[in-house]
Amino acid sequence: LAIVLCSVTINVSSHGGTSHNLEDYCNPLGDVRSYQALTLAQTVELRATLGTDLKQSGCRSGVVFEALNSSFGFLVSLADLDIPGNEDNCTDYVKVTGLLNKDLNDKPFCGEAFPTGMPLRTDGDKVTILWNSQAASDTGAPKRANFRIVIVQYLNGSSQADCPESWKLCRTGTCIEGRVWCDGLYNCEDGGDETAECNRPEHVVSIPAVVVIVVLAMFLIILVVLVVYVRKKRSAAQHIGGSTLSHTM
């Protein structure tokens, strides 16, 4: 299948995370069409589809992510996989092109789990996610499959001083955004961003703490209302008392 690189650009936010469903970019002509997105610092999550049902007609699509600055690369986390099929002979599959790991680069993935849970570094400043699904049979039963891949930009660094402000240094020598630290997904290649430290109070706000804060806020609101009410009652009583005295005299 030919890969057709188009001039279409996916609009992505320059800050924060964004997500894309590959089934939204299917090429009706049958070729794999890649849409290019130039990204600033952000986290990008990709899935096959928003739900679970695939297009009955099949789908071939791709998304290319390229960093605006060539000094940046991508860390690709192969998070979740649920594509029915034999991993040795996938008919429906997702592929990642541009990985430094040559064994996993451009390899069709299907089955129930990716071969690694750790993020994979790209070979440069570009990564391509390709999705392929065959047309459904005539049985009428919906085809179901999905995956979740998360990509995070990184910058090489030998110390924290090499990292941009608010970014953190992985032990493997890559700087990543601080907001993806302790997000429940491995973003450092050695998993160093997800440790017992993530359970410390500065990273986790417990439910009881939230409840206490809400209760205290409600108590303060009620207290303010009561104070205002009492002051108004006293003011009204004083006004009535003053009027009575003036009439008596």
Short mmCIF file of N, CA and C in Angstrom, two decimals, residues 90-234:
data_model
loop_
_atom_site.label_atom_id
_atom_site.label_comp_id
_atom_site.label_asym_id
_atom_site.label_seq_id
_atom_site.Cartn_x
_atom_site.Cartn_y
_atom_site.Cartn_z
N CYS A 90 -1.20 -10.36 11.34
CA CYS A 90 -2.29 -9.41 11.62
C CYS A 90 -3.00 -9.00 10.32
N THR A 91 -4.32 -9.06 10.34
CA THR A 91 -5.09 -8.51 9.22
C THR A 91 -5.51 -7.07 9.52
N ASP A 92 -5.92 -6.82 10.75
CA ASP A 92 -6.16 -5.46 11.23
C ASP A 92 -5.00 -5.13 12.17
N TYR A 93 -4.41 -3.96 12.01
CA TYR A 93 -3.22 -3.67 12.82
C TYR A 93 -2.96 -2.16 12.90
N VAL A 94 -2.11 -1.80 13.85
CA VAL A 94 -1.58 -0.45 13.98
C VAL A 94 -0.05 -0.55 13.91
N LYS A 95 0.58 0.40 13.25
CA LYS A 95 2.03 0.42 13.13
C LYS A 95 2.56 1.79 13.55
N VAL A 96 3.77 1.79 14.08
CA VAL A 96 4.45 3.04 14.43
C VAL A 96 5.75 3.10 13.65
N THR A 97 5.92 4.14 12.87
CA THR A 97 7.11 4.31 12.04
C THR A 97 7.92 5.50 12.53
N GLY A 98 9.23 5.28 12.65
CA GLY A 98 10.12 6.34 13.12
C GLY A 98 10.74 6.04 14.46
N LEU A 99 10.57 4.79 14.96
CA LEU A 99 11.11 4.41 16.27
C LEU A 99 12.59 4.07 16.17
N LEU A 100 13.32 4.36 17.24
CA LEU A 100 14.73 4.00 17.31
C LEU A 100 14.90 2.49 17.45
N ASN A 101 13.95 1.84 18.10
CA ASN A 101 13.95 0.38 18.27
C ASN A 101 13.60 -0.28 16.94
N LYS A 102 14.58 -0.85 16.27
CA LYS A 102 14.37 -1.40 14.93
C LYS A 102 13.50 -2.65 14.94
N ASP A 103 13.46 -3.37 16.06
CA ASP A 103 12.62 -4.58 16.13
C ASP A 103 11.14 -4.22 16.16
N LEU A 104 10.81 -3.08 16.73
CA LEU A 104 9.40 -2.68 16.86
C LEU A 104 9.01 -1.61 15.85
N ASN A 105 9.99 -0.98 15.23
CA ASN A 105 9.68 0.05 14.24
C ASN A 105 8.99 -0.56 13.03
N ASP A 106 7.88 0.05 12.63
CA ASP A 106 7.13 -0.36 11.44
C ASP A 106 6.61 -1.80 11.55
N LYS A 107 6.42 -2.28 12.77
CA LYS A 107 5.91 -3.63 12.99
C LYS A 107 4.39 -3.58 13.16
N PRO A 108 3.64 -4.44 12.45
CA PRO A 108 2.18 -4.47 12.65
C PRO A 108 1.85 -5.04 14.04
N PHE A 109 1.03 -4.33 14.80
CA PHE A 109 0.62 -4.77 16.13
C PHE A 109 -0.85 -5.14 16.13
N CYS A 110 -1.16 -6.33 16.67
CA CYS A 110 -2.53 -6.74 16.93
C CYS A 110 -2.49 -7.68 18.13
N GLY A 111 -3.65 -8.13 18.59
CA GLY A 111 -3.70 -8.98 19.77
C GLY A 111 -4.23 -8.21 20.96
N GLU A 112 -3.84 -8.65 22.16
CA GLU A 112 -4.38 -8.07 23.38
C GLU A 112 -3.38 -7.24 24.17
N ALA A 113 -2.12 -7.23 23.75
CA ALA A 113 -1.13 -6.45 24.50
C ALA A 113 0.05 -6.10 23.61
N PHE A 114 0.57 -4.90 23.79
CA PHE A 114 1.79 -4.51 23.09
C PHE A 114 2.98 -5.25 23.71
N PRO A 115 4.07 -5.42 22.96
CA PRO A 115 5.22 -6.17 23.49
C PRO A 115 5.98 -5.44 24.60
N THR A 116 5.72 -4.18 24.82
CA THR A 116 6.38 -3.45 25.89
C THR A 116 5.45 -2.40 26.47
N GLY A 117 5.60 -2.15 27.77
CA GLY A 117 4.80 -1.11 28.40
C GLY A 117 5.58 0.17 28.60
N MET A 118 6.87 0.15 28.24
CA MET A 118 7.71 1.33 28.39
C MET A 118 7.70 2.15 27.10
N PRO A 119 7.85 3.47 27.22
CA PRO A 119 7.83 4.31 26.02
C PRO A 119 9.05 4.06 25.14
N LEU A 120 8.87 4.28 23.86
CA LEU A 120 9.92 4.06 22.87
C LEU A 120 10.34 5.40 22.28
N ARG A 121 11.64 5.60 22.18
CA ARG A 121 12.16 6.86 21.66
C ARG A 121 12.14 6.84 20.13
N THR A 122 11.85 7.99 19.53
CA THR A 122 11.89 8.08 18.07
C THR A 122 13.32 8.30 17.60
N ASP A 123 13.56 7.99 16.34
CA ASP A 123 14.89 8.11 15.75
C ASP A 123 15.20 9.56 15.38
N GLY A 124 14.17 10.40 15.35
CA GLY A 124 14.36 11.80 14.99
C GLY A 124 13.22 12.63 15.53
N ASP A 125 12.83 13.66 14.78
CA ASP A 125 11.78 14.57 15.24
C ASP A 125 10.44 14.30 14.58
N LYS A 126 10.25 13.07 14.10
CA LYS A 126 9.01 12.75 13.40
C LYS A 126 8.57 11.33 13.76
N VAL A 127 7.26 11.13 13.87
CA VAL A 127 6.71 9.80 14.13
C VAL A 127 5.40 9.67 13.36
N THR A 128 5.16 8.48 12.83
CA THR A 128 3.94 8.22 12.05
C THR A 128 3.18 7.06 12.67
N ILE A 129 1.88 7.25 12.88
CA ILE A 129 1.01 6.19 13.37
C ILE A 129 0.11 5.77 12.21
N LEU A 130 0.17 4.50 11.83
CA LEU A 130 -0.61 3.98 10.70
C LEU A 130 -1.64 2.97 11.20
N TRP A 131 -2.84 3.06 10.67
CA TRP A 131 -3.94 2.17 11.07
C TRP A 131 -4.50 1.49 9.83
N ASN A 132 -4.71 0.17 9.93
CA ASN A 132 -5.25 -0.60 8.82
C ASN A 132 -6.30 -1.58 9.33
N SER A 133 -7.49 -1.55 8.75
CA SER A 133 -8.51 -2.55 9.07
C SER A 133 -9.18 -2.99 7.77
N GLN A 134 -9.41 -4.28 7.66
CA GLN A 134 -10.05 -4.84 6.47
C GLN A 134 -11.56 -4.65 6.54
N ALA A 135 -12.20 -4.72 5.38
CA ALA A 135 -13.66 -4.61 5.33
C ALA A 135 -14.29 -5.77 6.08
N ALA A 136 -15.44 -5.53 6.71
CA ALA A 136 -16.14 -6.57 7.46
C ALA A 136 -16.72 -7.61 6.52
N SER A 137 -16.95 -8.80 7.04
CA SER A 137 -17.58 -9.86 6.25
C SER A 137 -19.06 -9.56 6.07
N ASP A 138 -19.76 -10.42 5.35
CA ASP A 138 -21.18 -10.20 5.06
C ASP A 138 -22.10 -10.62 6.21
N THR A 139 -21.54 -11.02 7.33
CA THR A 139 -22.39 -11.49 8.43
C THR A 139 -23.18 -10.35 9.07
N GLY A 140 -22.74 -9.15 8.87
CA GLY A 140 -23.45 -8.01 9.45
C GLY A 140 -23.02 -7.67 10.86
N ALA A 141 -22.24 -8.54 11.48
CA ALA A 141 -21.77 -8.26 12.85
C ALA A 141 -20.74 -7.14 12.81
N PRO A 142 -20.83 -6.17 13.71
CA PRO A 142 -19.88 -5.05 13.69
C PRO A 142 -18.47 -5.51 14.04
N LYS A 143 -17.50 -4.92 13.37
CA LYS A 143 -16.11 -5.19 13.71
C LYS A 143 -15.73 -4.30 14.88
N ARG A 144 -15.04 -4.88 15.83
CA ARG A 144 -14.65 -4.12 17.02
C ARG A 144 -13.17 -4.28 17.29
N ALA A 145 -12.53 -3.16 17.54
CA ALA A 145 -11.11 -3.15 17.87
C ALA A 145 -10.75 -1.75 18.34
N ASN A 146 -9.65 -1.66 19.06
CA ASN A 146 -9.18 -0.34 19.47
C ASN A 146 -7.75 -0.45 19.97
N PHE A 147 -7.14 0.68 20.12
CA PHE A 147 -5.80 0.77 20.71
C PHE A 147 -5.67 2.17 21.31
N ARG A 148 -4.66 2.35 22.12
CA ARG A 148 -4.36 3.68 22.67
C ARG A 148 -2.86 3.87 22.67
N ILE A 149 -2.41 4.87 21.96
CA ILE A 149 -1.00 5.23 21.89
C ILE A 149 -0.85 6.68 22.32
N VAL A 150 0.10 6.95 23.18
CA VAL A 150 0.32 8.30 23.68
C VAL A 150 1.73 8.74 23.32
N ILE A 151 1.86 9.92 22.72
CA ILE A 151 3.19 10.43 22.40
C ILE A 151 3.44 11.72 23.17
N VAL A 152 4.67 11.84 23.66
CA VAL A 152 5.09 13.00 24.45
C VAL A 152 6.41 13.50 23.86
N GLN A 153 6.54 14.80 23.70
CA GLN A 153 7.80 15.34 23.19
C GLN A 153 8.87 15.30 24.28
N TYR A 154 10.12 15.12 23.85
CA TYR A 154 11.23 15.14 24.80
C TYR A 154 12.37 15.98 24.22
N LEU A 155 13.26 16.38 25.12
CA LEU A 155 14.47 17.10 24.76
C LEU A 155 15.62 16.44 25.50
N ASN A 156 16.71 16.15 24.81
CA ASN A 156 17.86 15.54 25.46
C ASN A 156 18.46 16.50 26.48
N GLY A 157 18.87 15.93 27.62
CA GLY A 157 19.48 16.75 28.66
C GLY A 157 20.33 15.89 29.59
N SER A 158 21.44 16.45 30.06
CA SER A 158 22.31 15.72 30.98
C SER A 158 22.07 16.14 32.43
N SER A 159 21.36 17.26 32.62
CA SER A 159 21.02 17.73 33.96
C SER A 159 19.71 18.49 33.90
N GLN A 160 19.12 18.75 35.08
CA GLN A 160 17.86 19.47 35.14
C GLN A 160 17.99 20.87 34.52
N ALA A 161 19.20 21.43 34.59
CA ALA A 161 19.43 22.77 34.03
C ALA A 161 19.25 22.79 32.52
N ASP A 162 19.38 21.64 31.88
CA ASP A 162 19.20 21.57 30.43
C ASP A 162 17.74 21.54 30.02
N CYS A 163 16.85 21.31 30.99
CA CYS A 163 15.42 21.17 30.68
C CYS A 163 14.74 22.53 30.68
N PRO A 164 13.74 22.71 29.82
CA PRO A 164 12.95 23.95 29.85
C PRO A 164 12.26 24.11 31.20
N GLU A 165 11.83 25.32 31.49
CA GLU A 165 11.14 25.59 32.75
C GLU A 165 9.89 24.72 32.88
N SER A 166 9.68 24.16 34.04
CA SER A 166 8.55 23.29 34.40
C SER A 166 8.68 21.88 33.83
N TRP A 167 9.76 21.59 33.09
CA TRP A 167 10.00 20.23 32.59
C TRP A 167 10.86 19.48 33.61
N LYS A 168 10.83 18.15 33.54
CA LYS A 168 11.60 17.32 34.47
C LYS A 168 12.53 16.39 33.69
N LEU A 169 13.63 16.02 34.35
CA LEU A 169 14.64 15.18 33.73
C LEU A 169 14.46 13.72 34.09
N CYS A 170 14.31 12.86 33.09
CA CYS A 170 14.29 11.41 33.31
C CYS A 170 15.72 10.92 33.54
N ARG A 171 15.84 9.81 34.23
CA ARG A 171 17.18 9.24 34.48
C ARG A 171 17.86 8.81 33.19
N THR A 172 17.08 8.62 32.14
CA THR A 172 17.62 8.19 30.86
C THR A 172 18.14 9.35 30.02
N GLY A 173 18.10 10.57 30.56
CA GLY A 173 18.66 11.71 29.85
C GLY A 173 17.71 12.40 28.91
N THR A 174 16.42 12.34 29.20
CA THR A 174 15.43 13.07 28.40
C THR A 174 14.62 13.97 29.31
N CYS A 175 14.35 15.18 28.84
CA CYS A 175 13.49 16.12 29.56
C CYS A 175 12.07 15.98 29.02
N ILE A 176 11.09 15.86 29.92
CA ILE A 176 9.69 15.79 29.51
C ILE A 176 8.89 16.80 30.34
N GLU A 177 7.72 17.13 29.86
CA GLU A 177 6.89 18.10 30.56
C GLU A 177 6.54 17.62 31.97
N GLY A 178 6.59 18.54 32.91
CA GLY A 178 6.30 18.18 34.30
C GLY A 178 4.89 17.69 34.51
N ARG A 179 3.95 18.16 33.70
CA ARG A 179 2.55 17.78 33.92
C ARG A 179 2.26 16.33 33.54
N VAL A 180 3.17 15.66 32.80
CA VAL A 180 2.95 14.25 32.50
C VAL A 180 3.65 13.36 33.52
N TRP A 181 4.35 13.98 34.48
CA TRP A 181 4.98 13.24 35.57
C TRP A 181 3.87 12.78 36.52
N CYS A 182 3.86 11.52 36.87
CA CYS A 182 2.84 10.96 37.78
C CYS A 182 1.44 11.04 37.18
N ASP A 183 1.31 10.83 35.87
CA ASP A 183 -0.01 10.85 35.23
C ASP A 183 -0.61 9.46 35.06
N GLY A 184 0.07 8.44 35.62
CA GLY A 184 -0.43 7.07 35.53
C GLY A 184 0.06 6.31 34.33
N LEU A 185 0.87 6.94 33.49
CA LEU A 185 1.40 6.30 32.28
C LEU A 185 2.90 6.52 32.25
N TYR A 186 3.66 5.45 31.92
CA TYR A 186 5.11 5.60 31.83
C TYR A 186 5.47 6.52 30.67
N ASN A 187 6.18 7.59 30.99
CA ASN A 187 6.64 8.52 29.96
C ASN A 187 8.16 8.56 29.87
N CYS A 188 8.86 8.24 30.97
CA CYS A 188 10.31 8.03 30.93
C CYS A 188 10.57 6.61 30.46
N GLU A 189 11.66 6.41 29.75
CA GLU A 189 11.94 5.09 29.17
C GLU A 189 12.17 4.02 30.22
N ASP A 190 12.56 4.42 31.43
CA ASP A 190 12.76 3.44 32.50
C ASP A 190 11.62 3.44 33.51
N GLY A 191 10.55 4.17 33.20
CA GLY A 191 9.42 4.24 34.12
C GLY A 191 9.66 5.10 35.34
N GLY A 192 10.73 5.91 35.33
CA GLY A 192 11.10 6.69 36.50
C GLY A 192 10.15 7.81 36.86
N ASP A 193 9.20 8.11 35.98
CA ASP A 193 8.24 9.17 36.30
C ASP A 193 7.03 8.63 37.05
N GLU A 194 6.95 7.32 37.21
CA GLU A 194 5.83 6.70 37.94
C GLU A 194 6.41 5.85 39.07
N THR A 195 6.58 6.43 40.23
CA THR A 195 7.17 5.74 41.38
C THR A 195 6.31 5.97 42.61
N ALA A 196 6.79 5.47 43.75
CA ALA A 196 6.06 5.67 45.01
C ALA A 196 5.96 7.15 45.36
N GLU A 197 6.87 7.97 44.82
CA GLU A 197 6.82 9.41 45.07
C GLU A 197 5.50 10.02 44.59
N CYS A 198 4.89 9.38 43.59
CA CYS A 198 3.65 9.92 43.04
C CYS A 198 2.50 9.86 44.04
N ASN A 199 2.65 9.05 45.09
CA ASN A 199 1.59 8.94 46.09
C ASN A 199 1.75 9.95 47.22
N ARG A 200 2.76 10.79 47.13
CA ARG A 200 2.96 11.80 48.17
C ARG A 200 1.91 12.89 48.04
N PRO A 201 1.62 13.60 49.14
CA PRO A 201 0.54 14.59 49.15
C PRO A 201 0.64 15.64 48.06
N GLU A 202 1.88 16.04 47.66
CA GLU A 202 1.97 17.10 46.66
C GLU A 202 1.53 16.63 45.28
N HIS A 203 1.46 15.29 45.10
CA HIS A 203 1.02 14.76 43.82
C HIS A 203 -0.42 14.29 43.85
N VAL A 204 -0.91 13.95 45.04
CA VAL A 204 -2.25 13.36 45.15
C VAL A 204 -3.09 14.15 46.14
N VAL A 205 -4.26 14.56 45.75
CA VAL A 205 -5.23 15.17 46.66
C VAL A 205 -6.27 14.11 46.99
N SER A 206 -6.30 13.68 48.25
CA SER A 206 -7.18 12.60 48.63
C SER A 206 -8.64 13.05 48.64
N ILE A 207 -9.53 12.08 48.48
CA ILE A 207 -10.97 12.36 48.49
C ILE A 207 -11.40 12.94 49.84
N PRO A 208 -10.95 12.37 50.98
CA PRO A 208 -11.32 12.99 52.27
C PRO A 208 -10.90 14.46 52.35
N ALA A 209 -9.74 14.79 51.82
CA ALA A 209 -9.29 16.19 51.87
C ALA A 209 -10.22 17.08 51.07
N VAL A 210 -10.65 16.60 49.92
CA VAL A 210 -11.58 17.36 49.09
C VAL A 210 -12.89 17.57 49.83
N VAL A 211 -13.38 16.51 50.50
CA VAL A 211 -14.64 16.60 51.25
C VAL A 211 -14.52 17.63 52.37
N VAL A 212 -13.39 17.60 53.09
CA VAL A 212 -13.17 18.56 54.18
C VAL A 212 -13.18 19.99 53.65
N ILE A 213 -12.51 20.20 52.52
CA ILE A 213 -12.46 21.54 51.92
C ILE A 213 -13.85 22.03 51.55
N VAL A 214 -14.65 21.14 50.94
CA VAL A 214 -16.01 21.51 50.54
C VAL A 214 -16.87 21.84 51.75
N VAL A 215 -16.78 21.00 52.80
CA VAL A 215 -17.57 21.22 54.02
C VAL A 215 -17.19 22.54 54.68
N LEU A 216 -15.88 22.82 54.76
CA LEU A 216 -15.44 24.08 55.35
C LEU A 216 -15.94 25.28 54.55
N ALA A 217 -15.91 25.17 53.22
CA ALA A 217 -16.39 26.26 52.37
C ALA A 217 -17.88 26.50 52.61
N MET A 218 -18.66 25.41 52.70
CA MET A 218 -20.10 25.55 52.95
C MET A 218 -20.36 26.16 54.33
N PHE A 219 -19.56 25.75 55.33
CA PHE A 219 -19.71 26.29 56.68
C PHE A 219 -19.46 27.79 56.70
N LEU A 220 -18.42 28.22 55.99
CA LEU A 220 -18.10 29.65 55.94
C LEU A 220 -19.20 30.44 55.26
N ILE A 221 -19.76 29.88 54.19
CA ILE A 221 -20.86 30.56 53.49
C ILE A 221 -22.06 30.72 54.41
N ILE A 222 -22.42 29.62 55.12
CA ILE A 222 -23.56 29.67 56.06
C ILE A 222 -23.29 30.68 57.17
N LEU A 223 -22.04 30.70 57.67
CA LEU A 223 -21.68 31.63 58.75
C LEU A 223 -21.84 33.08 58.30
N VAL A 224 -21.38 33.37 57.08
CA VAL A 224 -21.50 34.73 56.55
C VAL A 224 -22.96 35.12 56.41
N VAL A 225 -23.80 34.20 55.90
CA VAL A 225 -25.23 34.47 55.74
C VAL A 225 -25.88 34.75 57.09
N LEU A 226 -25.52 33.95 58.11
CA LEU A 226 -26.09 34.15 59.45
C LEU A 226 -25.69 35.50 60.04
N VAL A 227 -24.42 35.87 59.87
CA VAL A 227 -23.95 37.15 60.40
C VAL A 227 -24.70 38.31 59.76
N VAL A 228 -24.86 38.24 58.44
CA VAL A 228 -25.60 39.30 57.72
C VAL A 228 -27.04 39.35 58.20
N TYR A 229 -27.65 38.17 58.38
CA TYR A 229 -29.06 38.10 58.82
C TYR A 229 -29.22 38.71 60.22
N VAL A 230 -28.34 38.34 61.14
CA VAL A 230 -28.42 38.85 62.52
C VAL A 230 -28.24 40.36 62.55
N ARG A 231 -27.29 40.87 61.77
CA ARG A 231 -27.06 42.31 61.74
C ARG A 231 -28.29 43.06 61.22
N LYS A 232 -28.92 42.51 60.21
CA LYS A 232 -30.12 43.15 59.66
C LYS A 232 -31.25 43.15 60.69
N LYS A 233 -31.40 42.02 61.41
CA LYS A 233 -32.44 41.94 62.44
C LYS A 233 -32.19 42.97 63.54
N ARG A 234 -30.95 43.09 63.99
CA ARG A 234 -30.61 44.05 65.04
C ARG A 234 -30.86 45.49 64.56
#
